[in-house]
Tab-separated table of C-alpha atoms and ligand atoms in Angstrom:
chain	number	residue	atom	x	y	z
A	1	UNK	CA	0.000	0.000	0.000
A	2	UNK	CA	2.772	2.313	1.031
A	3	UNK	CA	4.405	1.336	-1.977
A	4	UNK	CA	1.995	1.743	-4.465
A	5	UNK	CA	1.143	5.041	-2.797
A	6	UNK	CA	4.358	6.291	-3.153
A	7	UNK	CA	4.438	5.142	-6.939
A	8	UNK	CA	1.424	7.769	-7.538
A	9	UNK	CA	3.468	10.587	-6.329
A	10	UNK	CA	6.254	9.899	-8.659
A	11	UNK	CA	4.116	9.326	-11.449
A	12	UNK	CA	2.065	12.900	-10.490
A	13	UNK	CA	5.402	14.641	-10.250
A	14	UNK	CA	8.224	13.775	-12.242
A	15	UNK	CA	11.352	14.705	-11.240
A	16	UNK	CA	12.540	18.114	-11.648
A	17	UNK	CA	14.457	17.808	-14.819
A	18	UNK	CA	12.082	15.989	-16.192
A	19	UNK	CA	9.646	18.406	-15.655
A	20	UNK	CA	11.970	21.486	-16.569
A	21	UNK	CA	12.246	19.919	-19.813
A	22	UNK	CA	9.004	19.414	-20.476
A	23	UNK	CA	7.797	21.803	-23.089
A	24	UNK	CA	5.953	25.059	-21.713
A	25	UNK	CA	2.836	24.575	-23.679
A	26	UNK	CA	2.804	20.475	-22.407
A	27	UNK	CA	2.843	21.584	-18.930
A	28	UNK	CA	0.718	25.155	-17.927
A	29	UNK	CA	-2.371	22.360	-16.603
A	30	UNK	CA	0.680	22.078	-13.144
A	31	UNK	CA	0.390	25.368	-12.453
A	32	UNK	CA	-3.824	25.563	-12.667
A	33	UNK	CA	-6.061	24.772	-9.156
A	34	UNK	CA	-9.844	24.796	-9.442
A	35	UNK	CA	-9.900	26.410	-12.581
A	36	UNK	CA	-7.959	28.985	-12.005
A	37	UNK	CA	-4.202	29.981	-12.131
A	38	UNK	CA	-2.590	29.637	-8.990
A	39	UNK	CA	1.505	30.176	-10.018
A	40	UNK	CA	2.321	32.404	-12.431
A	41	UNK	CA	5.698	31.446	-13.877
A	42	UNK	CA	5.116	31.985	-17.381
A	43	UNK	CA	4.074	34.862	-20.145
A	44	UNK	CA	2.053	32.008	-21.823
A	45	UNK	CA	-0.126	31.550	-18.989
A	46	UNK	CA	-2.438	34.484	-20.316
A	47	UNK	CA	-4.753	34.322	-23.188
A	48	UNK	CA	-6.202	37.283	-24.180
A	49	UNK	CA	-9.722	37.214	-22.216
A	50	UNK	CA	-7.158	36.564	-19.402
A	51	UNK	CA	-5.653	39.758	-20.317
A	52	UNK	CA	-8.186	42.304	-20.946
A	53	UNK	CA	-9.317	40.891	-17.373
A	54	UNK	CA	-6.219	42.370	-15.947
A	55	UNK	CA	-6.493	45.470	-17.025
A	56	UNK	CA	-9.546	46.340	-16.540
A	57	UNK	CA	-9.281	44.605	-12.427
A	58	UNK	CA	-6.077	47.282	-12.690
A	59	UNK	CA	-8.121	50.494	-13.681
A	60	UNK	CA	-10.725	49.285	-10.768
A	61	UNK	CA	-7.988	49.104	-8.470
A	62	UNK	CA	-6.364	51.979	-9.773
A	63	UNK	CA	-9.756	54.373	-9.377
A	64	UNK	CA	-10.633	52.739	-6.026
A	65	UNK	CA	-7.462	53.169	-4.339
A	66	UNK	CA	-7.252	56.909	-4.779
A	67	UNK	CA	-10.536	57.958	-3.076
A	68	UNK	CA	-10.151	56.764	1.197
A	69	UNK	CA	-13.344	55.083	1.061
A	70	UNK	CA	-11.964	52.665	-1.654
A	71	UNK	CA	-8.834	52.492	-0.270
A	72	UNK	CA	-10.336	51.219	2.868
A	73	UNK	CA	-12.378	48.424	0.429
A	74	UNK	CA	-9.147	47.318	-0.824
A	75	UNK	CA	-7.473	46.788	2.539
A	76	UNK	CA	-9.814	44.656	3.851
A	77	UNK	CA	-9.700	42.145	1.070
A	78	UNK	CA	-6.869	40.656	1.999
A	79	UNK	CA	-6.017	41.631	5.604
A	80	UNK	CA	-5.960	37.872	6.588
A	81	UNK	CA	-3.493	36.714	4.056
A	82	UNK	CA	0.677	36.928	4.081
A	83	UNK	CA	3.068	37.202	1.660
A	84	UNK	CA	6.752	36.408	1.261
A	85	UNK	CA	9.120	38.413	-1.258
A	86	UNK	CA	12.169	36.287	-1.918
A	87	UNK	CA	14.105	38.761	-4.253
A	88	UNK	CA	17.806	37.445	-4.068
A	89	UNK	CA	18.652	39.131	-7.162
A	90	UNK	CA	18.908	42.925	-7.213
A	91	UNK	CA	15.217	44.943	-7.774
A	92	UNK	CA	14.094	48.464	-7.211
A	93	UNK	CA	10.559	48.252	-8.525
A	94	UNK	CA	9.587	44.846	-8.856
A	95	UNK	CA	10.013	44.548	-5.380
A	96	UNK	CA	8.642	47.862	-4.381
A	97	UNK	CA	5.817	47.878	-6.477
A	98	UNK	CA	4.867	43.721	-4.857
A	99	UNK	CA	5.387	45.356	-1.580
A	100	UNK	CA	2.752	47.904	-2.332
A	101	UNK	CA	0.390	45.945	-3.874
A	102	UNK	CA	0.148	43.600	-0.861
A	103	UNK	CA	-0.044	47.022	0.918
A	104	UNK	CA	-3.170	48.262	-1.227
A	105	UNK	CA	-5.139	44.792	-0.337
A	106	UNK	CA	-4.276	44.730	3.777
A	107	UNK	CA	-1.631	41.805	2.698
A	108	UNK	CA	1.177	41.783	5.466
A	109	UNK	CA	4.679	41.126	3.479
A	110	UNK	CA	7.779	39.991	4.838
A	111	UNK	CA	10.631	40.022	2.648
A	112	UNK	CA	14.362	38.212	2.434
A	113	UNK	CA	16.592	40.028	0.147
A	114	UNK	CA	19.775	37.992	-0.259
A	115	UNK	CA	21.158	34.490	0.199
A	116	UNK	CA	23.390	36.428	2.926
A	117	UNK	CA	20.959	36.920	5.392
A	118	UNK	CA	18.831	33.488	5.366
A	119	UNK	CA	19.862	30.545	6.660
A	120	UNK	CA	20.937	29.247	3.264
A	121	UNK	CA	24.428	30.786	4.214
A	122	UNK	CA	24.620	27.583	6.850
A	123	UNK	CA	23.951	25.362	4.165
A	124	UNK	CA	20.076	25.232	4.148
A	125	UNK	CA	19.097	24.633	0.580
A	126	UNK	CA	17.041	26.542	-1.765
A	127	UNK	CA	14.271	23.954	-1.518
A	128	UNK	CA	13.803	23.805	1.861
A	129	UNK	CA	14.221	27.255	2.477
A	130	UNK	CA	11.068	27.578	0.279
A	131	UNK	CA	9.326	25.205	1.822
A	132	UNK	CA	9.894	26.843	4.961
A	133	UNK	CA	8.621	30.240	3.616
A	134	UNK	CA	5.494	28.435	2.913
A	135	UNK	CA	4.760	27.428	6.314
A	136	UNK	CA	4.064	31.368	7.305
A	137	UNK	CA	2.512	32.588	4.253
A	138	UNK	CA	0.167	32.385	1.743
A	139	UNK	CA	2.038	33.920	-1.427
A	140	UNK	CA	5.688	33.719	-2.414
A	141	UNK	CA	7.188	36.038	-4.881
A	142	UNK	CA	10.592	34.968	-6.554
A	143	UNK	CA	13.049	37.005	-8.115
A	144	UNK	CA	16.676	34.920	-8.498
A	145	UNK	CA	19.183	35.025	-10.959
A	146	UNK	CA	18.735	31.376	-11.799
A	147	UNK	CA	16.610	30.586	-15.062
A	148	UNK	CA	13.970	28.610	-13.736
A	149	UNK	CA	14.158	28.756	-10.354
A	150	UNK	CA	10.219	30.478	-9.788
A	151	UNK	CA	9.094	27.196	-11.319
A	152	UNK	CA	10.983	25.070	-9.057
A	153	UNK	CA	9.392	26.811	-6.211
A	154	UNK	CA	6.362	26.302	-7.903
A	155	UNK	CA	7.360	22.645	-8.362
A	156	UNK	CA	8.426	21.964	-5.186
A	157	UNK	CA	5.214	23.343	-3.280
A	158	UNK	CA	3.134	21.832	-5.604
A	159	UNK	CA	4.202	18.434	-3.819
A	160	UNK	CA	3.554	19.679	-0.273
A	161	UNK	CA	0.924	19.610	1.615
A	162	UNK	CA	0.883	22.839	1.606
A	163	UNK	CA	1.408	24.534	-1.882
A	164	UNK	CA	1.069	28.313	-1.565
A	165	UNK	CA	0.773	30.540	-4.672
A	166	UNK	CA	4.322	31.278	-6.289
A	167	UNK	CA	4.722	34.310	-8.764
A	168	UNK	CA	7.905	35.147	-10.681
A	169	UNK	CA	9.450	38.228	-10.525
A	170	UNK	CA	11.956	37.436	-12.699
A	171	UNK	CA	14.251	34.808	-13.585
A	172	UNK	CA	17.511	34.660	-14.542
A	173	UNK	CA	17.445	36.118	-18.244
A	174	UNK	CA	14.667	33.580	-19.099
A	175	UNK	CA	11.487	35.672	-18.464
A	176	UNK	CA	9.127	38.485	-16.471
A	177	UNK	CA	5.878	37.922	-16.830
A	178	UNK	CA	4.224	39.803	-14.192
A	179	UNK	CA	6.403	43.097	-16.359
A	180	UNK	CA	4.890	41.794	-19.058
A	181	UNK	CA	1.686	42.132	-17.725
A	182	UNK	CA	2.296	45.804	-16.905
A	183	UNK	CA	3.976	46.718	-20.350
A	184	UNK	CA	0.655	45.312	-22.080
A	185	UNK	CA	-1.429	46.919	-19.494
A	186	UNK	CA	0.286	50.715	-20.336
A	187	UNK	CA	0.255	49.533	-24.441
A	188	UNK	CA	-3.757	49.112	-23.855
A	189	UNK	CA	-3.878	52.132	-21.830
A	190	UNK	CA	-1.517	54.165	-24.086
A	191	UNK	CA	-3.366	53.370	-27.080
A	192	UNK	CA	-6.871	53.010	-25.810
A	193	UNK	CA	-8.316	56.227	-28.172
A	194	UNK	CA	-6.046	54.447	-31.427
A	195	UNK	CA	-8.259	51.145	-31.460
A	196	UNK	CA	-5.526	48.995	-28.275
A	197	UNK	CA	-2.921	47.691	-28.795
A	198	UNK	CA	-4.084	45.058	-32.111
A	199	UNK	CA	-2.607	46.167	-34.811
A	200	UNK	CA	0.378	48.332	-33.777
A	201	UNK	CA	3.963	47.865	-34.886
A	202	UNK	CA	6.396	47.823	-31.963
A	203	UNK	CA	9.994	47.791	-31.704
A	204	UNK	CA	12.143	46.191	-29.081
A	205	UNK	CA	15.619	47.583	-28.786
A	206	UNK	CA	18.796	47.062	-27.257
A	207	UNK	CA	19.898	43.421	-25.454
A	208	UNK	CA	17.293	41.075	-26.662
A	209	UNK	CA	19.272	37.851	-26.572
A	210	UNK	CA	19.200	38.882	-22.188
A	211	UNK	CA	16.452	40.598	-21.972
A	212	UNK	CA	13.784	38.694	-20.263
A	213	UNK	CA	11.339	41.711	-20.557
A	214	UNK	CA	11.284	41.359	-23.940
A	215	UNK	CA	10.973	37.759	-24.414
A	216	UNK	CA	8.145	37.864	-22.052
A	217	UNK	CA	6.306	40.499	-23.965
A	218	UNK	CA	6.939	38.805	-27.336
A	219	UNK	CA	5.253	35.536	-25.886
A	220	UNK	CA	2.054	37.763	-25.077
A	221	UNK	CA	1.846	39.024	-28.244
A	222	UNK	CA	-0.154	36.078	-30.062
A	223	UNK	CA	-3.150	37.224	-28.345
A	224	UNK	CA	-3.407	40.364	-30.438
A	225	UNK	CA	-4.042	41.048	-33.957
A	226	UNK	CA	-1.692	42.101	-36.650
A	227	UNK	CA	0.860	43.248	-34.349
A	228	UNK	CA	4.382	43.650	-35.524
A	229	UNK	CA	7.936	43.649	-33.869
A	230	UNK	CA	10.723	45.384	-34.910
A	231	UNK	CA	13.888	43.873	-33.262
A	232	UNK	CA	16.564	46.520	-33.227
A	233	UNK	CA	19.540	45.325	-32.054
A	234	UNK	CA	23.515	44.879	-32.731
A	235	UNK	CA	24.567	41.332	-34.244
A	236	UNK	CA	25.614	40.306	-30.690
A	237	UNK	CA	22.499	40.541	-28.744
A	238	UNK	CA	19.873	39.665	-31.176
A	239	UNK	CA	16.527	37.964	-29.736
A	240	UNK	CA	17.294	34.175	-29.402
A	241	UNK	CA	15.742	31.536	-31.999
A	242	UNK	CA	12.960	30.493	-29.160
A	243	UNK	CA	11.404	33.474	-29.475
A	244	UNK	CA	11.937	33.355	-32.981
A	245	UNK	CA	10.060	30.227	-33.395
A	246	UNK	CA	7.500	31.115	-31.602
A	247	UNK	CA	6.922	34.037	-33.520
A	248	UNK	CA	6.627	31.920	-37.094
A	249	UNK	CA	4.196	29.321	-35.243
A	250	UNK	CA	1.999	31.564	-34.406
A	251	UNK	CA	1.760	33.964	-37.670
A	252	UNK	CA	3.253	36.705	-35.751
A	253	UNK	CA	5.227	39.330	-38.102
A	254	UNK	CA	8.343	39.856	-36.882
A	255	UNK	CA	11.873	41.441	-38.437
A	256	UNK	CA	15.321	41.797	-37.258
A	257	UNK	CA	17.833	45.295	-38.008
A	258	UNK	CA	20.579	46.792	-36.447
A	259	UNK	CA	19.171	50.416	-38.244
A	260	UNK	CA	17.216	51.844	-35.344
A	261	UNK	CA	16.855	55.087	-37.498
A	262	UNK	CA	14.688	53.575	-39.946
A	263	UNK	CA	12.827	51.910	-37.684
A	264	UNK	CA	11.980	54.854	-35.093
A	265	UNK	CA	9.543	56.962	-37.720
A	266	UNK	CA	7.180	53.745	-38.743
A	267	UNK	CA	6.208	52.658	-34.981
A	268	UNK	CA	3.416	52.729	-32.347
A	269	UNK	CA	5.873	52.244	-29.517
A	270	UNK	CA	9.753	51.965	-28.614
A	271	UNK	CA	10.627	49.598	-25.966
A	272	UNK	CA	14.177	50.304	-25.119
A	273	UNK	CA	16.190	48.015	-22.995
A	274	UNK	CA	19.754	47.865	-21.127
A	275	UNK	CA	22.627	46.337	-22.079
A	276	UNK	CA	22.448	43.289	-18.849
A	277	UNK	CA	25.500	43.204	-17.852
A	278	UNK	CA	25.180	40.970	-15.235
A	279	UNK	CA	24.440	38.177	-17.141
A	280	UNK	CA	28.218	38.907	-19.514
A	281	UNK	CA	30.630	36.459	-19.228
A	282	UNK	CA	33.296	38.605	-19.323
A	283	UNK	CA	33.149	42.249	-17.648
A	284	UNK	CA	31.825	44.804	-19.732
A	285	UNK	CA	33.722	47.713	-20.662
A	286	UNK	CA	32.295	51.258	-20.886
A	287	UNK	CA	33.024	51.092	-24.550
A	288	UNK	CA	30.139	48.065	-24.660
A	289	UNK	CA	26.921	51.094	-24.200
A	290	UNK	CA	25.899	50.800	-27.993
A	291	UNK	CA	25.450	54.706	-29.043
A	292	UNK	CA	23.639	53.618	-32.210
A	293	UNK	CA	20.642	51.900	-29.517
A	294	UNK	CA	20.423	54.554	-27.563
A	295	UNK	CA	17.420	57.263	-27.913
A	296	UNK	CA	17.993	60.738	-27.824
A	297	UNK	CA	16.023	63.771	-27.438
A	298	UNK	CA	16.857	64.578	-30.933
A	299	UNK	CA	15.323	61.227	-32.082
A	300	UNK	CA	11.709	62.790	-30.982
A	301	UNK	CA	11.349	64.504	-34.238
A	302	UNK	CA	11.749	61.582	-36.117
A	303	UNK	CA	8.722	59.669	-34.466
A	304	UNK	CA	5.038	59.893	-35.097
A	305	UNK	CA	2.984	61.836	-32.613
A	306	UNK	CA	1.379	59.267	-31.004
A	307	UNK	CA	3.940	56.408	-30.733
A	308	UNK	CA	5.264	55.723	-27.320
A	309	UNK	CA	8.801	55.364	-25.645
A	310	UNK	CA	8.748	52.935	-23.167
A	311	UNK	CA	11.702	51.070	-20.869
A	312	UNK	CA	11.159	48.608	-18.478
A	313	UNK	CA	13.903	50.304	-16.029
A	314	UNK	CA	16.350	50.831	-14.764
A	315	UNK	CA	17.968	52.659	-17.666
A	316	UNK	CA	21.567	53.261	-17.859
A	317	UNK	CA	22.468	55.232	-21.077
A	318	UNK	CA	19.668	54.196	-22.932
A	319	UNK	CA	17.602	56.767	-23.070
A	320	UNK	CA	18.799	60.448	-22.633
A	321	UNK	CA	16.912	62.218	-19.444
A	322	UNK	CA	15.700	64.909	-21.537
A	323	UNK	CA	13.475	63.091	-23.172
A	324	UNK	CA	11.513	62.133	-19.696
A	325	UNK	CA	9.893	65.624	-20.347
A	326	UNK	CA	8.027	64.749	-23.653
A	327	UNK	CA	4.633	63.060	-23.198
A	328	UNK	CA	5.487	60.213	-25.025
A	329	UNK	CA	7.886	58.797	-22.843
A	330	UNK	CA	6.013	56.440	-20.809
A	331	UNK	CA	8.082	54.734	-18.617
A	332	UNK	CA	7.592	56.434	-15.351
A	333	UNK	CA	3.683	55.982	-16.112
A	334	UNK	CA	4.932	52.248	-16.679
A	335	UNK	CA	6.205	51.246	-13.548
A	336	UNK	CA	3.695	52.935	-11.537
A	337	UNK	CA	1.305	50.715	-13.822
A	338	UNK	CA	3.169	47.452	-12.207
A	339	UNK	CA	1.576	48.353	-9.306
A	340	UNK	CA	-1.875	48.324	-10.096
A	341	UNK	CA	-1.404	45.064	-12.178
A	342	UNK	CA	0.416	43.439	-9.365
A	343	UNK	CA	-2.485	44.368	-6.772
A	344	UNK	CA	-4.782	43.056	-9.713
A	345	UNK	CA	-2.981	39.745	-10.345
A	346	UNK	CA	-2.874	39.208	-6.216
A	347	UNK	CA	-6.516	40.275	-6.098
A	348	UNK	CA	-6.947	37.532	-8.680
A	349	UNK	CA	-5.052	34.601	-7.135
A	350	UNK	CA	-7.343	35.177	-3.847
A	351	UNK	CA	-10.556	35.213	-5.810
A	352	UNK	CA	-11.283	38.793	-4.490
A	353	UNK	CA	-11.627	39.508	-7.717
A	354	UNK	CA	-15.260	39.982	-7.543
A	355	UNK	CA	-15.483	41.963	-4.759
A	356	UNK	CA	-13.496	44.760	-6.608
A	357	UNK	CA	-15.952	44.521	-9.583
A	358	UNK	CA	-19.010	44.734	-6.917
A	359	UNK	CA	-17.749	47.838	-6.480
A	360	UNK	CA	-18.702	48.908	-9.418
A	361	UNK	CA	-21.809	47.591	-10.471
B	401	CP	N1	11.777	46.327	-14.436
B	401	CP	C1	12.325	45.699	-13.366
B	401	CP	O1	12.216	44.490	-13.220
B	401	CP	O2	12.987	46.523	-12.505
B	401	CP	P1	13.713	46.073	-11.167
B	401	CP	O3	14.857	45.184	-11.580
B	401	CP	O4	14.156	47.355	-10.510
B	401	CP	O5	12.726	45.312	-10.346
């Protein structure tokens, strides 16, 4: 009996390679509970009714959280529930913008912000110190250099008896979704008097090969119609074949230049990103900052009226300050927007979700 019991679990959960390799698409059903989504790891968790649900649970959010009355609303949602921000990779607004989210729904957050200063540093492994996070509270966010590592979380809790919500904050140079979430969320905002964001051409520029901003976004882009990328980048950072692939299998139109000139004056948006260095083999030099990627205030004139310069931040040379004063840069509008997604999304894992909309009706 033991035995056989024991044989189900294995055959429930494979291993962790085994399930790593598994192909994303094969295996989005092991991160699902009663019908709803209950980790977020990937960008190809959300369709596109998914989507347009987010944003508009953001804009309720957003409206009810600046009058008291619906800030009170908010803070009582979630007042019984804890969360746990592991961020052992570097993060200004990820983690800020988690932290007040929690805030907005009454969600008590406790937070561990390097390897350093857990008990991993005597030894204690990743895995358990998860599983020990887990015994506290009732959401873990993950944000760790390692590729992969928010799914083993995921993975790991999954086979406990008690498997808590995990959400990515970013992994390694593999992807962001919960930015992605917010880029798409200020695209639909940005362009909600132009018809959304179907049908707009938008470039990506910079380091897409590391750039797990972009990769996410470029997943979420088969739920909208006729869009088209531009990837602008030199030879040695162009986006990787995955993306690439996924691209052609779904019909989206994609193409690849290192002319950012000629692509600024035909686009809906501009999605610069850094050079990461942390991910370079080899130290980078301050010769490796790309002039020919970077936009300039000059570069204004040369784009249409209504196309948008976003960033997912933080920017390094990318993007000269000056043009923070033109309202088509959008990036300060952007990050704020990860808040209001972020409160949405947690709003949404708790099935509070409805009490928002009440709110409305
Ligand atoms: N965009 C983003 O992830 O920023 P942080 O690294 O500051 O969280």
């Amino acid at each position: 009996m033991m035995h056989s019991e024991k044989e189900e679990t294995i055959q429930i959960y494979p291993g962790w390679t085994e399930f790593y390799n598994i192909e994303v698409s094969d295996k989005l059903d092991a991160f699902i509970k009663r019908n709803r989504l209950f980790d977020i790891i990937f960008a190809q968790q959300f369709d596109r009714p998914f989507l347009d649900f987010m944003c508009e649970l953001a804009n309720q959010v957003r409206l009810l959280a600046k009058t008291k009355l619906g800030a009170r609303v908010l803070s009582r949602l979630l007042s019984h529930k804890r969360a746990m921000l592991y961020f052992v990779q570097p993060s200004t607004r990820t983690f800020i913008s988690f932290m007040n989210a929690c805030h907005i729904l009454g969600m008590k957050a406790s937070e561990i912000r390097g390897t350093t200063t857990s008990s991993e540093v005597k030894g204690e492994s990743a895995e358990d110190t998860i599983r020990t996070f887990s015994s506290y509270v009732d959401l873990i966010v993950v944000r760790h250099p390692e590729a992969g590592f928010a799914e083993k979380t995921a993975w790991v809790l999954n086979q406990t008896e008690r498997p808590v919500s995990v959400i990515n904050g970013g992994s390694g140079p593999d992807q962001h979704p919960t930015q992605a979430l917010l880029d798409i969320y200020t695209l639909e905002r940005s362009f909600e008097h132009i018809g959304g964001l179907d049908g707009k051409k938008i470039a990506m520029v910079g380091d897409l090969k590391r750039g797990r901003t972009v990769r996410s976004l470029s997943y979420l882009m088969k739920n909208y119609k006729d869009v088209t990328l531009y990837f602008v980048s030199p030879e040695i950072f162009k986006m990787k074949d995955d993306i690439k692939n996924f691209l052609k299998k779904h019909d989206i139109q994609f193409y690849e230049t290192d002319d950012f000139a000629s692509v600024m004056p035909i686009v809906d948006a501009i999605y610069m990103t850094r050079i990461q260095k942390e991910y370079a083999t080899t130290p980078a030099k301050e010769t490796d900052i790309y002039p020919t990627f970077h936009f300039r205030k000059k570069d204004l004139a040369n784009v249409q009226s209504h196309c948008i310069i976003m960033h997912p931040l933080p920017r390094r040379y990318e993007i000269e300050v000056d043009v923070d004063k033109d309202p088509r840069a959008v990036y300060w509008r952007q990050e704020r927007n990860g808040m209001w997604i972020r409160a949405a999304l947690i709003a949404y894992l708790f099935g509070v979700d409805d009490e928002i909309a009440c709110e409305f009706n």
